[in-house]
Coordinates of C-alpha atoms in Angstrom, one line a residue:
Chain A
M214 CA 218.9 119.5 321.0
L215 CA 216.9 121.6 322.7
P216 CA 218.1 125.0 323.3
E217 CA 219.2 125.9 327.2
N218 CA 216.9 127.5 328.9
I219 CA 217.8 128.5 333.0
T220 CA 216.4 130.5 335.6
A221 CA 219.3 132.0 337.9
I222 CA 218.3 133.6 341.3
L223 CA 220.1 137.1 341.3
T224 CA 218.9 138.4 344.8
R225 CA 216.4 136.5 347.1
N226 CA 215.1 138.2 350.1
E227 CA 217.2 141.0 350.3
T228 CA 216.0 144.5 351.4
W229 CA 217.3 147.0 348.7
S230 CA 217.9 150.5 350.0
G231 CA 220.7 153.0 349.3
A232 CA 222.3 152.2 345.8
A233 CA 221.6 148.5 345.3
A234 CA 222.7 145.9 342.9
S235 CA 222.3 142.0 342.4
E236 CA 225.2 140.0 342.2
P237 CA 226.6 139.8 338.6
C238 CA 225.3 137.0 336.4
E239 CA 227.7 135.3 333.7
C240 CA 225.4 134.1 330.8
G241 CA 227.3 135.0 327.4
W242 CA 225.8 131.4 326.2
A243 CA 222.4 133.2 326.3
R244 CA 220.9 135.4 323.8
E245 CA 217.9 136.8 325.5
A246 CA 216.8 137.1 328.9
V247 CA 214.0 138.3 331.2
L248 CA 214.4 139.6 334.6
Y249 CA 211.5 139.8 337.3
I250 CA 211.6 141.7 340.5
R251 CA 209.2 140.5 342.8
A252 CA 208.9 142.4 346.1
L253 CA 208.6 139.9 348.7
K254 CA 206.9 142.8 351.5
E255 CA 205.2 145.7 350.9
P256 CA 207.9 148.2 349.6
I257 CA 208.7 151.3 352.0
G258 CA 208.4 154.5 350.3
P259 CA 208.7 155.9 346.8
Q260 CA 210.2 153.5 344.7
P261 CA 213.0 154.3 342.0
K262 CA 213.4 152.8 338.5
A263 CA 215.5 150.2 338.3
R264 CA 218.0 149.2 335.6
I265 CA 219.7 146.8 334.0
E266 CA 223.4 146.8 333.5
M267 CA 226.1 145.0 331.6
S268 CA 230.0 144.7 331.7
P269 CA 232.9 143.3 330.2
D270 CA 234.5 141.7 333.1
G271 CA 231.9 141.3 335.6
I272 CA 233.7 144.1 337.9
H273 CA 233.2 147.4 335.8
W274 CA 229.3 148.1 335.0
L275 CA 227.4 150.3 332.3
P276 CA 223.8 151.0 332.0
E277 CA 222.4 148.8 329.3
G278 CA 219.7 151.1 328.7
T279 CA 216.7 149.2 330.0
D280 CA 215.2 150.5 332.9
F281 CA 211.6 149.9 334.5
A282 CA 209.7 150.7 337.8
M283 CA 210.1 149.0 340.6
P284 CA 207.2 147.0 342.0
T285 CA 205.1 149.1 344.4
G286 CA 202.9 146.5 346.3
K287 CA 204.2 143.1 348.1
D288 CA 204.0 140.6 345.9
A289 CA 203.7 142.8 342.6
L290 CA 206.0 142.0 339.8
A291 CA 208.2 144.0 337.7
M292 CA 209.7 142.9 334.4
A293 CA 212.3 143.7 331.7
R294 CA 213.5 142.1 328.7
I295 CA 217.0 142.1 327.4
R296 CA 219.0 141.0 324.3
H297 CA 222.3 141.5 323.1
F298 CA 224.0 141.7 326.4
G299 CA 227.5 140.4 325.5
N300 CA 228.8 138.0 329.1
F301 CA 227.7 139.9 332.3
L302 CA 224.4 141.1 333.6
R303 CA 223.0 142.6 336.5
V304 CA 220.1 144.7 338.0
A305 CA 220.7 148.0 340.3
A306 CA 218.9 150.5 341.5
D307 CA 219.2 153.7 343.8
F308 CA 216.6 154.2 346.5
A309 CA 215.9 157.7 348.1
E310 CA 216.5 158.0 351.7
G311 CA 214.3 156.0 353.9
S312 CA 213.1 154.1 350.8
S313 CA 213.4 150.0 350.5
C314 CA 212.3 147.2 348.7
T315 CA 212.7 143.5 350.0
V316 CA 213.2 141.5 346.7
L317 CA 213.3 138.6 344.6
A318 CA 215.2 139.1 341.6
T319 CA 215.2 136.5 339.0
L320 CA 217.1 136.0 335.6
H321 CA 215.8 133.8 332.8
L322 CA 218.1 132.9 330.2
K323 CA 217.4 131.4 326.9
A324 CA 219.9 130.4 324.5
Chain B
M62 CA 232.9 90.9 335.9
T63 CA 235.1 88.6 333.6
D64 CA 238.8 89.8 332.7
M65 CA 237.8 90.3 329.0
T66 CA 234.8 92.3 330.1
E67 CA 236.8 94.8 331.9
A68 CA 239.3 94.8 329.1
L69 CA 236.7 95.5 326.6
R70 CA 235.2 98.3 329.1
M71 CA 238.5 99.8 329.8
A72 CA 239.8 99.9 326.0
L73 CA 236.0 102.0 325.4
L74 CA 236.5 104.4 328.1
R75 CA 240.0 105.1 326.9
A76 CA 239.2 105.6 323.5
N77 CA 236.7 107.9 324.5
P78 CA 237.8 111.6 324.8
D79 CA 235.1 112.7 326.7
L80 CA 236.2 110.0 329.4
S81 CA 239.3 108.9 329.1
R82 CA 240.3 111.4 331.6
F83 CA 238.3 109.7 334.2
D84 CA 238.9 106.4 335.9
P85 CA 234.9 105.5 336.4
L86 CA 233.6 102.5 338.2
P87 CA 231.4 100.3 336.1
R88 CA 228.4 102.5 336.1
I89 CA 228.4 105.9 335.1
I90 CA 225.7 107.6 337.3
S91 CA 226.2 111.0 335.8
H92 CA 229.0 112.9 333.4
D93 CA 229.0 116.8 333.5
D94 CA 230.9 118.8 331.2
F95 CA 228.7 121.8 331.3
S96 CA 228.7 122.2 327.2
R97 CA 225.0 120.6 327.8
G98 CA 224.1 123.3 330.6
H99 CA 224.5 123.1 334.2
C100 CA 223.9 119.5 334.2
G101 CA 221.7 119.5 337.3
W102 CA 224.1 121.5 339.7
S103 CA 221.7 123.9 341.5
Q104 CA 221.5 126.4 343.9
L105 CA 221.3 125.0 347.4
V106 CA 218.4 126.7 349.3
G107 CA 217.9 126.5 353.0
N108 CA 215.1 125.3 354.8
Y109 CA 212.0 127.7 355.7
E110 CA 208.7 127.4 356.4
D111 CA 205.9 130.4 356.3
S112 CA 208.7 133.0 355.3
L113 CA 212.4 132.9 353.9
D114 CA 213.0 135.1 357.0
T115 CA 213.1 131.6 358.7
M116 CA 216.0 130.3 356.5
L117 CA 219.3 130.0 358.5
D118 CA 221.5 133.3 357.7
G119 CA 224.2 130.8 356.1
Y120 CA 222.2 129.5 353.3
S121 CA 220.4 132.9 352.9
R122 CA 223.2 134.3 350.9
Y123 CA 223.6 131.8 348.5
T124 CA 223.2 132.2 344.3
S125 CA 223.1 130.6 341.7
A126 CA 225.9 128.6 339.7
M127 CA 227.1 130.0 336.4
L128 CA 228.1 128.8 332.9
S129 CA 231.4 130.2 332.6
T130 CA 233.8 130.8 330.0
L131 CA 236.5 131.9 332.7
P132 CA 236.6 135.4 331.2
H133 CA 239.6 137.7 332.3
W134 CA 239.8 141.2 331.7
D135 CA 243.2 141.2 330.6
A136 CA 243.2 137.8 328.6
G137 CA 240.1 136.7 327.5
S138 CA 238.2 133.7 327.8
H139 CA 240.4 130.9 329.1
G140 CA 237.8 128.0 328.6
G141 CA 237.3 124.7 330.0
M142 CA 239.7 121.4 329.2
D143 CA 237.5 120.7 325.8
S144 CA 234.7 123.3 325.5
S145 CA 234.3 126.8 326.1
Y146 CA 232.5 126.3 329.2
A147 CA 232.9 125.2 333.3
L148 CA 230.8 125.5 335.9
K149 CA 231.2 128.7 338.2
I150 CA 230.5 128.8 342.0
A151 CA 231.1 132.6 342.7
T152 CA 230.9 133.8 346.8
R153 CA 229.8 137.4 347.4
A154 CA 232.6 140.0 348.2
T155 CA 232.3 139.7 351.6
P156 CA 235.5 138.1 353.8
G157 CA 234.0 134.5 355.1
A158 CA 231.2 134.5 352.3
Q159 CA 230.2 131.2 351.0
N160 CA 228.8 129.8 347.8
V161 CA 227.4 126.0 347.2
A162 CA 226.0 124.3 344.2
I163 CA 224.4 121.0 344.8
K164 CA 223.2 117.6 342.5
R165 CA 220.4 115.9 344.0
H166 CA 220.0 112.1 343.4
T167 CA 218.7 108.9 345.1
F168 CA 220.7 105.5 344.9
R169 CA 219.4 102.2 343.6
R170 CA 222.0 100.1 345.6
R171 CA 224.7 100.5 348.6
G172 CA 227.9 100.0 347.4
P173 CA 231.4 101.7 345.7
I174 CA 230.5 105.5 344.1
R175 CA 233.1 107.3 342.9
F176 CA 233.6 111.3 342.6
E177 CA 236.0 112.6 339.9
M178 CA 236.4 116.4 338.8
Y179 CA 238.9 118.5 337.4
F180 CA 238.6 122.1 339.2
T181 CA 240.1 125.2 339.7
F182 CA 239.9 128.5 341.9
K183 CA 240.8 132.0 341.6
P184 CA 239.6 135.3 343.1
E185 CA 238.0 137.8 341.2
A186 CA 240.8 139.4 339.3
T187 CA 240.0 143.1 341.0
E188 CA 243.8 143.9 341.9
L189 CA 246.7 143.6 339.8
V190 CA 248.5 141.3 342.8
L191 CA 248.7 137.7 342.7
S192 CA 245.7 137.4 345.0
E193 CA 246.7 133.8 345.9
T194 CA 245.4 134.0 349.6
D195 CA 242.2 135.8 348.9
V196 CA 240.2 132.5 348.2
R197 CA 239.6 130.7 351.8
S198 CA 238.9 127.1 350.4
V199 CA 236.8 125.0 347.9
G200 CA 235.4 121.8 348.6
F201 CA 232.9 119.1 348.3
L202 CA 230.4 117.0 350.3
F203 CA 228.2 114.2 349.8
D204 CA 224.7 114.1 351.8
L205 CA 223.8 110.3 352.0
Q206 CA 220.9 108.2 354.1
G207 CA 220.0 104.7 353.7
G208 CA 216.9 102.8 352.3
D209 CA 214.1 103.2 354.5
R210 CA 214.4 99.3 355.2
D211 CA 217.6 99.5 356.2
A212 CA 218.7 99.1 359.8
G213 CA 220.3 101.7 361.8
T214 CA 220.4 104.2 359.2
D215 CA 222.2 107.4 359.9
R216 CA 222.4 110.5 357.6
V217 CA 226.0 110.5 356.7
M218 CA 227.5 114.0 355.5
P219 CA 231.3 113.6 354.0
H220 CA 233.1 116.9 353.7
L221 CA 236.3 117.9 352.5
R222 CA 237.9 121.0 351.7
F223 CA 241.3 122.3 350.3
L224 CA 242.1 125.3 353.0
N225 CA 243.8 127.4 350.6
A226 CA 244.0 130.1 352.9
L227 CA 243.0 131.6 356.5
D228 CA 243.3 135.2 357.8
G229 CA 245.4 136.0 355.3
A230 CA 248.1 133.0 356.0
H231 CA 248.7 130.6 352.9
V232 CA 247.8 127.1 354.5
Q233 CA 247.1 125.0 351.6
K234 CA 246.0 121.8 353.4
W235 CA 243.0 119.3 353.3
Q236 CA 240.7 119.3 356.1
Y237 CA 237.7 117.1 356.9
K238 CA 234.6 117.7 359.1
P239 CA 233.5 115.1 361.5
E240 CA 230.8 116.9 363.2
T241 CA 228.1 119.5 362.3
I242 CA 226.4 121.9 364.8
P243 CA 222.8 121.1 366.4
F244 CA 219.8 121.3 364.4
V245 CA 217.2 123.7 365.2
A246 CA 213.8 123.6 364.1
V247 CA 212.4 126.1 361.6
N248 CA 210.0 128.8 362.8
G249 CA 209.2 126.2 365.1
S250 CA 208.2 124.0 362.6
S251 CA 207.6 120.0 363.9
K252 CA 208.0 119.4 360.4
I253 CA 211.1 121.2 359.1
A254 CA 214.5 121.6 360.7
S255 CA 217.7 123.1 359.6
H256 CA 221.6 122.8 360.5
Y257 CA 224.4 124.7 359.1
H258 CA 227.0 121.9 358.4
L259 CA 229.1 124.5 356.4
S260 CA 230.1 126.8 359.5
P261 CA 233.4 127.7 360.1
K262 CA 233.6 125.6 363.3
G263 CA 234.6 121.9 363.4
W264 CA 237.2 121.5 360.7
Q265 CA 240.0 118.9 361.2
D266 CA 243.2 118.4 359.7
L267 CA 243.1 115.7 357.1
P268 CA 246.4 113.6 358.1
G269 CA 249.2 114.2 356.0
G270 CA 246.9 116.3 354.2
E271 CA 249.0 118.9 353.1
Q272 CA 249.5 119.9 349.5
K273 CA 250.7 122.4 347.0
L274 CA 248.3 123.0 343.9
C275 CA 249.2 124.8 340.9
Y276 CA 248.5 128.3 341.5
N277 CA 249.7 130.5 338.2
E278 CA 251.5 133.5 338.5
I279 CA 248.5 136.0 338.2
P280 CA 244.9 135.8 338.9
T281 CA 243.7 135.7 335.5
K282 CA 245.9 132.0 334.5
V283 CA 244.3 128.9 335.8
N284 CA 245.2 125.3 335.5
W285 CA 242.7 122.4 336.0
T286 CA 243.6 120.0 338.9
Y287 CA 242.0 116.5 338.9
L288 CA 240.2 115.1 342.3
R289 CA 238.6 111.4 343.1
F290 CA 236.7 110.9 346.3
D291 CA 235.6 107.0 346.8
F292 CA 233.0 106.1 349.3
D293 CA 231.1 103.1 350.2
L294 CA 227.2 103.7 350.4
D295 CA 227.1 100.1 352.5
S296 CA 229.7 100.8 355.2
M297 CA 229.1 104.6 354.9
Q298 CA 233.2 104.8 355.0
A299 CA 235.5 106.9 352.9
L300 CA 237.5 104.6 350.5
A301 CA 240.0 106.5 348.7
F302 CA 240.9 109.9 347.9
Q303 CA 243.4 111.8 345.5
C304 CA 244.1 114.8 344.1
N305 CA 246.7 115.3 341.1
D306 CA 249.8 113.1 341.9
R307 CA 248.7 112.6 345.5
E308 CA 246.6 109.9 347.5
F309 CA 245.9 110.6 351.0
D310 CA 245.7 108.3 353.7
L311 CA 241.6 108.3 354.5
S312 CA 242.1 106.1 358.0
G313 CA 241.8 109.2 360.1
F314 CA 238.7 110.5 358.1
E315 CA 235.2 110.6 359.4
P316 CA 232.1 111.8 358.2
I317 CA 229.3 113.7 359.7
R318 CA 227.1 111.4 361.1
I319 CA 223.5 112.3 362.3
P320 CA 220.2 110.5 363.1
G321 CA 218.6 109.9 359.9
M322 CA 215.4 112.1 358.9
K323 CA 212.2 111.0 358.1
N324 CA 212.3 112.2 354.3
L325 CA 215.3 111.5 352.9
W326 CA 215.6 107.7 352.1
C327 CA 218.4 106.6 349.7
M328 CA 219.4 110.5 349.4
L329 CA 222.6 110.7 347.1
N330 CA 223.6 114.4 346.9
F331 CA 226.6 116.0 346.0
C332 CA 227.7 119.6 346.9
L333 CA 230.5 121.7 345.5
F334 CA 231.6 124.6 347.8
A335 CA 233.5 128.1 348.1
E336 CA 234.5 130.5 350.8
T337 CA 236.7 134.0 350.3
D338 CA 238.8 134.9 352.6
V339 CA 238.7 138.9 351.9
A340 CA 236.5 141.4 350.0
K341 CA 236.3 139.9 347.0
R342 CA 234.4 137.3 345.3
A343 CA 236.0 133.8 345.1
F344 CA 235.6 131.5 341.9
F345 CA 235.4 127.7 342.0
Y346 CA 235.4 126.6 338.4
V347 CA 234.7 122.9 337.7
D348 CA 235.4 121.9 334.1
S349 CA 233.8 118.4 334.3
V350 CA 232.3 115.9 337.0
C351 CA 232.0 112.1 336.4
I352 CA 230.1 110.3 339.3
S353 CA 230.1 106.6 338.9
G354 CA 229.2 103.4 340.9
D355 CA 229.8 99.8 341.1
F356 CA 226.4 98.2 340.5

């Protein structure tokens, strides 16, 4: 049987500012993940680093250790490869006052 | 079908551990146990044109369904009925938030179909209290339209939800929805329109539809519940509805009926949805689904 391979949309057309995070994704069946963030509109202001977070329960969160620069132009992509993450993943970023980005965050999971 | 054929079919079904807990009609259209992936239950996306900003607000906040072991912070993974996994449809943590998973088919013959599932629901266990009124509702709907050569083809959308709680009151009753809200053109388009048929307005009580389901004693204990809904694609009328030990009278039930649309011929869509009553995620778990037809 072919291994499972699923694309999950975590955040679609939401404008992130301040302390922002995607919804949790329960994906313990997957051995690896790639997360993409695409800026759907021109980002406003300085763009922070985003970070992958993991959780034992989908409620309490810790940095997973991977961070990456948010996209700096409309339709630009940012990406992170993730392994060994347990059962829950999300992506989070802290934007400075006046900064924002309208994002499409997608998680590509593979068993 | 002869008596002997039917007896043989029943014997084979009842000896099959995967299907024995269902009562499918003669042809199984799909059988989803979520140990083999999402089985086609995808995120419902609203209609749009040119920009995602044109999507109706109700659809814009939906997220993807997940494969879940029902993991609980205090007791670990609950698991499904006979695999580790179930489908999880999770709302956001905003009062009134909804989420929908959809399975899109078309049909090859207008006749009776049967939708069966084992399901449960719980709020996210963020508080150490019973939380029995945190999930507003879980439910399902079909989205149907006849073939392009059929006469008088409507788009027909039977909706049923278990209204568990509303504004903190533990309501516990089945409701249906006979009318939707008006369509609007998306972005002024001549081709694409949208209507938010899961708006809070228009739900009606199913006569005799009060039912108390098993809601175990803390937010991290769950029990699976059986549900069956029969619908005739020929007459576009509901035939039967059962939840656990109760069969409900559908003589007062009406689906949403709207004029047929120019692209949706033979459409056979199934949706599962959840709503939260409070600022806490609602989780609608589905262990397995069996969709069957008499053809």
